[in-house]
Coordinates of C-alpha atoms in Angstrom, one line a residue:
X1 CA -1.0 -61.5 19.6
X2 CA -4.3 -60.0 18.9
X3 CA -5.2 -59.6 22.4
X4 CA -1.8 -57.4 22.7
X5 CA -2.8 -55.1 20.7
X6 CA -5.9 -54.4 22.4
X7 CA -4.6 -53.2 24.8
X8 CA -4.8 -56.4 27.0
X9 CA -1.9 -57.6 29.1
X10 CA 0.1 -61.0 27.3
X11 CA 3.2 -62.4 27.7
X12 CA 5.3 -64.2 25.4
X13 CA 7.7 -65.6 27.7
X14 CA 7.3 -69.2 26.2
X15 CA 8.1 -67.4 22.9
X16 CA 11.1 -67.9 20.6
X17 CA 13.4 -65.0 19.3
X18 CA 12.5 -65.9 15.7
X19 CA 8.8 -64.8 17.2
X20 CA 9.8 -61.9 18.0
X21 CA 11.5 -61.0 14.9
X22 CA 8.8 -61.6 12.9
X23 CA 6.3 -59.7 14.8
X24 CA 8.4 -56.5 14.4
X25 CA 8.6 -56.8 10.9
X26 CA 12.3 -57.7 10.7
X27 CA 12.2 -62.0 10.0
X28 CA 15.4 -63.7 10.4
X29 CA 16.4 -65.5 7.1
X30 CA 16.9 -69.2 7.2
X31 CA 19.5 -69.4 4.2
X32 CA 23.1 -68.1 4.8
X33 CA 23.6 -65.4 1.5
X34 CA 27.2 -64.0 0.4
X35 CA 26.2 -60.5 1.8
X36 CA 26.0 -62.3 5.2
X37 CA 29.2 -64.2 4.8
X38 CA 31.2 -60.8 3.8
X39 CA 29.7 -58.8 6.7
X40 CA 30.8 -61.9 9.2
X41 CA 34.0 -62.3 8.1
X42 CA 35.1 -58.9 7.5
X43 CA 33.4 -58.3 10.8
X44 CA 35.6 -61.1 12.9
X45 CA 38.7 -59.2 11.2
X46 CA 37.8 -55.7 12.2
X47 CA 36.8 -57.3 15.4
X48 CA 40.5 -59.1 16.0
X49 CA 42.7 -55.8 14.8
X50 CA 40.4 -54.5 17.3
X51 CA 41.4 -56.5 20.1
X52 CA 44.7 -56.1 19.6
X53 CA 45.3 -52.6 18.5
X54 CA 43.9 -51.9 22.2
X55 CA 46.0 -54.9 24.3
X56 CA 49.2 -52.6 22.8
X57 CA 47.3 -49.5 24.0
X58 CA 47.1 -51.0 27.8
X59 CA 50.1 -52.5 27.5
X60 CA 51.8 -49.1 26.7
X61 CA 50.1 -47.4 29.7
X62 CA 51.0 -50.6 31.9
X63 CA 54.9 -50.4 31.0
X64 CA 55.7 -46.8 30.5
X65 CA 55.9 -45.3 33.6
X66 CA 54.9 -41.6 32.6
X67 CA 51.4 -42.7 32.1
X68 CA 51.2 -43.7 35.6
X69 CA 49.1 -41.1 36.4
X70 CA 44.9 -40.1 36.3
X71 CA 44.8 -38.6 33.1
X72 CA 46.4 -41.9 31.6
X73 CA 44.6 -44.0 33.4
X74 CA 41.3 -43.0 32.0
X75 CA 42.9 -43.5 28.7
X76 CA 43.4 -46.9 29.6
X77 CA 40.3 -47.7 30.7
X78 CA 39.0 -45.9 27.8
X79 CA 41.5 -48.7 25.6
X80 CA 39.4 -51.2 28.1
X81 CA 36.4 -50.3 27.2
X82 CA 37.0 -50.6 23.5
X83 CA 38.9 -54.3 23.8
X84 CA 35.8 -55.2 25.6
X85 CA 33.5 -53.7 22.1
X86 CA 35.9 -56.0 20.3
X87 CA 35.0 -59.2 22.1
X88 CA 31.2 -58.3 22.1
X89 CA 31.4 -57.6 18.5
X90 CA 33.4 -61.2 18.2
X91 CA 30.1 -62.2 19.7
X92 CA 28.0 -60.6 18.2
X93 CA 29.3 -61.6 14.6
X94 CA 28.9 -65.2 15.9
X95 CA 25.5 -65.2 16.6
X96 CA 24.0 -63.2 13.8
X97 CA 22.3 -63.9 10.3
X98 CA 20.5 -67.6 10.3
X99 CA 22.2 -68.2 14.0
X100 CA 19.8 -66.0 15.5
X101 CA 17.2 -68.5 15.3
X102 CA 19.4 -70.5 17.7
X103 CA 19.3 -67.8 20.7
X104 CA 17.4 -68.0 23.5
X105 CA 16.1 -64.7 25.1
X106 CA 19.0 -64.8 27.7
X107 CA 21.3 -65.4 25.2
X108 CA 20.0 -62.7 22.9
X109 CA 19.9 -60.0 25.7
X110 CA 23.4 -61.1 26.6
X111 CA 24.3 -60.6 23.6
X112 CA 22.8 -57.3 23.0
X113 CA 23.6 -56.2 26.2
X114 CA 27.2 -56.8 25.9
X115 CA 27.5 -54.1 22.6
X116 CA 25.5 -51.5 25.0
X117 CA 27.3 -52.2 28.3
X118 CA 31.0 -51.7 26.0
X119 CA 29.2 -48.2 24.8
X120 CA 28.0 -46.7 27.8
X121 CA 31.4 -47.3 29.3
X122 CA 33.2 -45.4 26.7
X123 CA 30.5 -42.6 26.6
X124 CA 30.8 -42.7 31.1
X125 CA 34.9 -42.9 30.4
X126 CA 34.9 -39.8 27.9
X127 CA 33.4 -38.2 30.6
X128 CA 35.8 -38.8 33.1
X129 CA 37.9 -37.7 31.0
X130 CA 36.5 -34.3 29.8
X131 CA 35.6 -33.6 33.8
X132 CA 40.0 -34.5 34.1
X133 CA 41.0 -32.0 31.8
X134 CA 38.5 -28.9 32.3
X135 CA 39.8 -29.1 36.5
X136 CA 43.3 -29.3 35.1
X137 CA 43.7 -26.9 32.8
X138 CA 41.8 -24.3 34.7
X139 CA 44.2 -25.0 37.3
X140 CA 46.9 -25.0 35.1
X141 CA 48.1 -28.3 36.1
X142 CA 49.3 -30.7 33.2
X143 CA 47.8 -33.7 35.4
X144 CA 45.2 -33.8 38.0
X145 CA 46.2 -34.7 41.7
X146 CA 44.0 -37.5 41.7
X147 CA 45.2 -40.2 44.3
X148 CA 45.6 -43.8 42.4
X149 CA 42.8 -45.3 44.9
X150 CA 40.3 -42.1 43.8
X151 CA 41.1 -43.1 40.2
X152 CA 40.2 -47.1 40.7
X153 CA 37.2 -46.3 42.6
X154 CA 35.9 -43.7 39.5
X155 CA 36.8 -46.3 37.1
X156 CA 35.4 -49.1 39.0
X157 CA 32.0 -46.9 38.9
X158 CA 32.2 -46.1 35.7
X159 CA 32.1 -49.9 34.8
X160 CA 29.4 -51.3 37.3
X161 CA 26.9 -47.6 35.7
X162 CA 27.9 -49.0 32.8
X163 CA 26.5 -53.2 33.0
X164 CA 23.6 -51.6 34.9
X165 CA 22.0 -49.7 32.0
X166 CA 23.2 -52.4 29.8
X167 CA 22.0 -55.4 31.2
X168 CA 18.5 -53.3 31.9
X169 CA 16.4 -54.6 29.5
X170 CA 17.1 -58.4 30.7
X171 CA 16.1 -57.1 34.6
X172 CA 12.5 -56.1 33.0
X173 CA 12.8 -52.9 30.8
X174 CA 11.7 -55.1 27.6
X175 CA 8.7 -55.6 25.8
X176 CA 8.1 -59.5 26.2
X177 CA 4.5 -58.5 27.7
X178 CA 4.1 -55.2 25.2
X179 CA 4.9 -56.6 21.6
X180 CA 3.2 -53.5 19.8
X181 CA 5.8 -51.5 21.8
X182 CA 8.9 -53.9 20.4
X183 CA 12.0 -52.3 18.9
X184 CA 12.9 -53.0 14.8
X185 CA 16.4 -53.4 15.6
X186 CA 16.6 -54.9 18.8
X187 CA 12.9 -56.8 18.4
X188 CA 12.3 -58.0 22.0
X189 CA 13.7 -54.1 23.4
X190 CA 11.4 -51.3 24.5
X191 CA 11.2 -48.9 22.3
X192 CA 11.0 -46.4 25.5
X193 CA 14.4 -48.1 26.3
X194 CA 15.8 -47.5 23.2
X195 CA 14.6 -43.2 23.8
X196 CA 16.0 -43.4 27.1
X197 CA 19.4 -45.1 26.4
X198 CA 19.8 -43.0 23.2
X199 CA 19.0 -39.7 24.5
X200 CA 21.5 -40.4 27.4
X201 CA 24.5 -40.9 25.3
X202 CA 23.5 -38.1 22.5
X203 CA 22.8 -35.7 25.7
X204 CA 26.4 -36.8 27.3
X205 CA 28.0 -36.4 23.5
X206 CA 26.7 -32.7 24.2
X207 CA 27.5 -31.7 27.5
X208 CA 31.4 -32.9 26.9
X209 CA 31.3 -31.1 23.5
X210 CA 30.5 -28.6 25.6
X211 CA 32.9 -28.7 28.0
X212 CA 35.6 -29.1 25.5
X213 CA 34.5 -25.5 23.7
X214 CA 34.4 -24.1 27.0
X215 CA 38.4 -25.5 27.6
X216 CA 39.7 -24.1 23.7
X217 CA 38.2 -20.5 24.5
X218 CA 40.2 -20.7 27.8
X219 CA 43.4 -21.6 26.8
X220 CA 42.9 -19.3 23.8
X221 CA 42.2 -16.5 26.1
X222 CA 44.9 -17.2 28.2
X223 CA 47.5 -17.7 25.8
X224 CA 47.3 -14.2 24.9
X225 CA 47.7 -13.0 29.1
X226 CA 50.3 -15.3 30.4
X227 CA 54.2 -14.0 30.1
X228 CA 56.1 -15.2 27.7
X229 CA 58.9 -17.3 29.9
X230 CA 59.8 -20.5 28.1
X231 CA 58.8 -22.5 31.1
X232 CA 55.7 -21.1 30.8
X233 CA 54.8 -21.9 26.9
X234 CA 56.3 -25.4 27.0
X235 CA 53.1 -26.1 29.9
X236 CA 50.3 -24.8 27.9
X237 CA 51.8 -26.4 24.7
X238 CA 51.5 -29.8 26.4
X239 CA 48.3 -29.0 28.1
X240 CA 46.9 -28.2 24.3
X241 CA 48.4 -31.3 22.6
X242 CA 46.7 -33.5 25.4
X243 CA 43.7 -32.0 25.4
X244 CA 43.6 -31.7 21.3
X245 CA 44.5 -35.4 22.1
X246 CA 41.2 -36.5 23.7
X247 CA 38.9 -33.8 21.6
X248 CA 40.1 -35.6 18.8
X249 CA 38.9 -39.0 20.6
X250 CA 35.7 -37.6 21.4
X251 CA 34.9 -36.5 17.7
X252 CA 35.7 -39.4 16.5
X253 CA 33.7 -41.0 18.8
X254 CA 30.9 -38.8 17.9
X255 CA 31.0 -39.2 14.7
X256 CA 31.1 -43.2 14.8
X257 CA 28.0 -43.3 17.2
X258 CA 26.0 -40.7 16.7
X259 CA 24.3 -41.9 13.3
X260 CA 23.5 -45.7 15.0
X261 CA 22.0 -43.6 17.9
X262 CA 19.8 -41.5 16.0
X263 CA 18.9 -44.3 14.2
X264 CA 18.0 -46.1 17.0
X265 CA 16.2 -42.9 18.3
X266 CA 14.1 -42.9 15.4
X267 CA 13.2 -46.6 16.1
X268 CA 12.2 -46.0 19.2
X269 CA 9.8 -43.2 18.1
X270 CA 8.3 -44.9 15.4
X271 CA 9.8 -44.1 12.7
X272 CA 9.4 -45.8 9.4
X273 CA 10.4 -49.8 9.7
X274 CA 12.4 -49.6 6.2
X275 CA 14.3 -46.5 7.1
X276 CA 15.4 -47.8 10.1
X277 CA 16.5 -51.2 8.4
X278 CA 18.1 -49.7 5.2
X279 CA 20.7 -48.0 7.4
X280 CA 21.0 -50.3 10.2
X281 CA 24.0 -52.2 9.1
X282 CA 25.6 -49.5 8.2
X283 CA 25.4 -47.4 11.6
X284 CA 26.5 -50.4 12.4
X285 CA 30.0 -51.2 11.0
X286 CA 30.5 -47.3 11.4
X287 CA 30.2 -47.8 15.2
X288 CA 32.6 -50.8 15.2
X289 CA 35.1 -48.8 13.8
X290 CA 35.3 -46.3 16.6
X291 CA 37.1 -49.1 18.1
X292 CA 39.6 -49.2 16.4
X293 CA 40.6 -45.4 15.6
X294 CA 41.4 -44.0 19.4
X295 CA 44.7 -46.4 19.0
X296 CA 45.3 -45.0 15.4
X297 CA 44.8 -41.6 16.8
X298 CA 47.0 -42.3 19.7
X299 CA 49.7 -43.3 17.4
X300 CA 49.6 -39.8 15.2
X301 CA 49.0 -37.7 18.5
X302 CA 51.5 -38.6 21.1
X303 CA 55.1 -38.9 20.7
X304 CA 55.4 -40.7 24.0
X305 CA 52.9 -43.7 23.1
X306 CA 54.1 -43.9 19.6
X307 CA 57.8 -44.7 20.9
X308 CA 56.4 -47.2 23.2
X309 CA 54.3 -49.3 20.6
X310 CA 57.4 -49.4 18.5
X311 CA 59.4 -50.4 21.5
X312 CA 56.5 -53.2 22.4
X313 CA 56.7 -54.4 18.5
X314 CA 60.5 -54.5 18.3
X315 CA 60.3 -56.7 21.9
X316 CA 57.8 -58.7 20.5
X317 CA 59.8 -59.1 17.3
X318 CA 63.0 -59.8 19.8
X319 CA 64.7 -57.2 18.6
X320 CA 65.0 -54.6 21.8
X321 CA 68.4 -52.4 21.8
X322 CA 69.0 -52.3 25.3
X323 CA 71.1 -55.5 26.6
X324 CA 69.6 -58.4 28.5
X325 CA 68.6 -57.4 32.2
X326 CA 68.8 -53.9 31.3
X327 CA 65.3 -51.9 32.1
X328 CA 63.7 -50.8 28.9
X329 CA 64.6 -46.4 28.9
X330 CA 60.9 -45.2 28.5
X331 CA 61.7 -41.3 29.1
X332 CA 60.5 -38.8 26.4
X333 CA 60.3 -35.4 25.8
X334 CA 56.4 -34.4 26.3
X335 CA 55.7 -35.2 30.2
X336 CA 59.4 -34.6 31.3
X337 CA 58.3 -32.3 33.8
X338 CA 55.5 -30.1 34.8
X339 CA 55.3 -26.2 35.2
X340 CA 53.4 -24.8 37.3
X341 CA 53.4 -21.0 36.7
X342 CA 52.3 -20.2 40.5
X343 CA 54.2 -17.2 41.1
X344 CA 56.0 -14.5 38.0
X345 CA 60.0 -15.6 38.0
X346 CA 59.8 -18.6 39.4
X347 CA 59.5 -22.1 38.0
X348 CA 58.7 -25.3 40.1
X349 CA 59.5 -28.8 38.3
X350 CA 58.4 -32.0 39.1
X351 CA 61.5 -35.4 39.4
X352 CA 61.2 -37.6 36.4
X353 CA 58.9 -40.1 37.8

């Protein structure tokens, strides 16, 4: 290890985990405490109200057919992306504490790689998202025109960005052959990883803030231009409430990720190794409960998917109103139709779908 920090070039690929650890100045304790118990059980239960909460989410958008369309969609895959947090957390919790000793480095960058890969695609997904509702609303369209193949090719790119910077580090971007230059939290990352991945989300978190301040002082604007014909109002009501919707989404995914990112920004520049630890757990558990707010906030923000989680639960608890063979009625108010205000007088509406 000495040679390492001379500057010399040594591996540690023979190495255990616990190694590691210990060189970074964070050793993995042998003895299982009642802190550790709490945090792993209380974890695996956030972790399964997690799972499910998001399964009614894409079940919602799977049976309801006025979410069958792009803006939805991403929703979905943004409910995807956080049932797939839920099962790397459910991994994560099992392989924590004294079982880290038990990892191999594959198993430990799966693991790690996992959380990441779950984040990136919800940070890539927000995007989307953001880039969804700034075309339509400054196109005054209440959904984009997006073609359903266009939609499964962006999604499907969103997912195969996202396993490629998460499964980075385990391709090479680690410090097995640099230990002075190993993470505190993550002891066999790069710390440069740690800058680069952190930067990239914090930077992202910025430009869709932006985007969505960009959105409010155009509707704002334009709310105060456009006539006042009923038709008219009804549109940018809905195109607010959506868009409130997903801003809403956004900050509280902000606000759930960005201390564990600046955290692990501060890691990765060297900051002080107690710091860092102090409030590591708790970035933590902040984080995984992002997961399990966009459903809470779905239920409080749209009338349609509230009905249709009450309609799932009152299946599920075999008591559906509608007689046997009869297709469920999933028609609501909100997207009944879209306006498009193209020309003054007139009013073009979209069939029920």
């Amino acid at each position: 290890m000495g040679d390492c920090y001379n500057g010399t070039s040594e591996c540690y690929y023979n190495h255990s985990v616990e190694f590691f650890y210990n060189s970074s100045g964070k050793p993995i304790s042998c003895m299982w405490h009642t802190q550790d118990y709490v945090v792993v059980g209380l974890g695996l239960t956030v972790c399964v109200i997690i799972i499910l909460a998001n399964l009614m989410v894409i079940a919602a958008i799977a049976i309801n057919r006025r979410f069958h369309v792009p803006f939805y969609y991403l929703l979905g895959n943004l409910a995807v992306a956080d049932l797939f947090s839920g099962i790397s957390y459910v991994n994560l919790m099992l392989h924590t504490g004294p079982w880290t000793i038990d990892l191999t480095k594959r198993q430990w960058f799966i693991r790690q790689g996992l959380v990441e890969t779950s984040l990136t695609a919800s940070v890539l997904n927000l995007l989307a998202v953001a880039i969804e509702r700034h075309q339509t609303v400054f196109t005054m369209q209440l959904h984009s025109n997006m073609s359903n193949r266009r939609v499964l090719l962006f999604i499907l790119g969103i997912w195969a960005m996202a396993f490629v910077l998460g499964l980075v580090p385990m391709m090479g971007w680690h410090c097995i052959c640099d230990l002075q230059n190993c993470s505190i939290m993550s002891p066999i990352y790069s710390r440069s990883y740690l800058v680069f991945w952190a930067g990239f989300n914090l930077l992202t978190f910025s430009v869709m803030v932006a985007m969505y301040t960009r959105i409010f002082v155009y509707v704002h604007h334009k709310s105060h231009v456009m006539s006042q014909h009923t038709t008219q109002i009804r549109h940018r009501e809905t195109v607010i409430n959506l868009t409130k919707t997903v801003s809403i989404i956004l900050g509280a995914f902000v606000v759930c990720w960005t201390p564990g990112l600046v955290i692990l920004l501060l890691d990765g520049l060297h900051c002080d190794a107690h710091y860092v630890l102090t409030f590591e757990k708790y970035c933590l558990v902040l984080a995984e409960c992002n997961s399990l707010v966009n459903p809470i906030i779905y239920s409080f923000r749209d009338k349609d998917m509230r009905s249709t989680f009450k309609r799932i639960l009152c299946c599920l608890c075999r008591r559906c109103p509608e007689p046997e063979g009869k297709p469920p009625n999933l028609q609501f108010d909100t997207l009944k139709r879209e306006v498009l205000p193209q020309s003054s007088g007139h009013k073009h509406t979209h069939p029920p779908c």
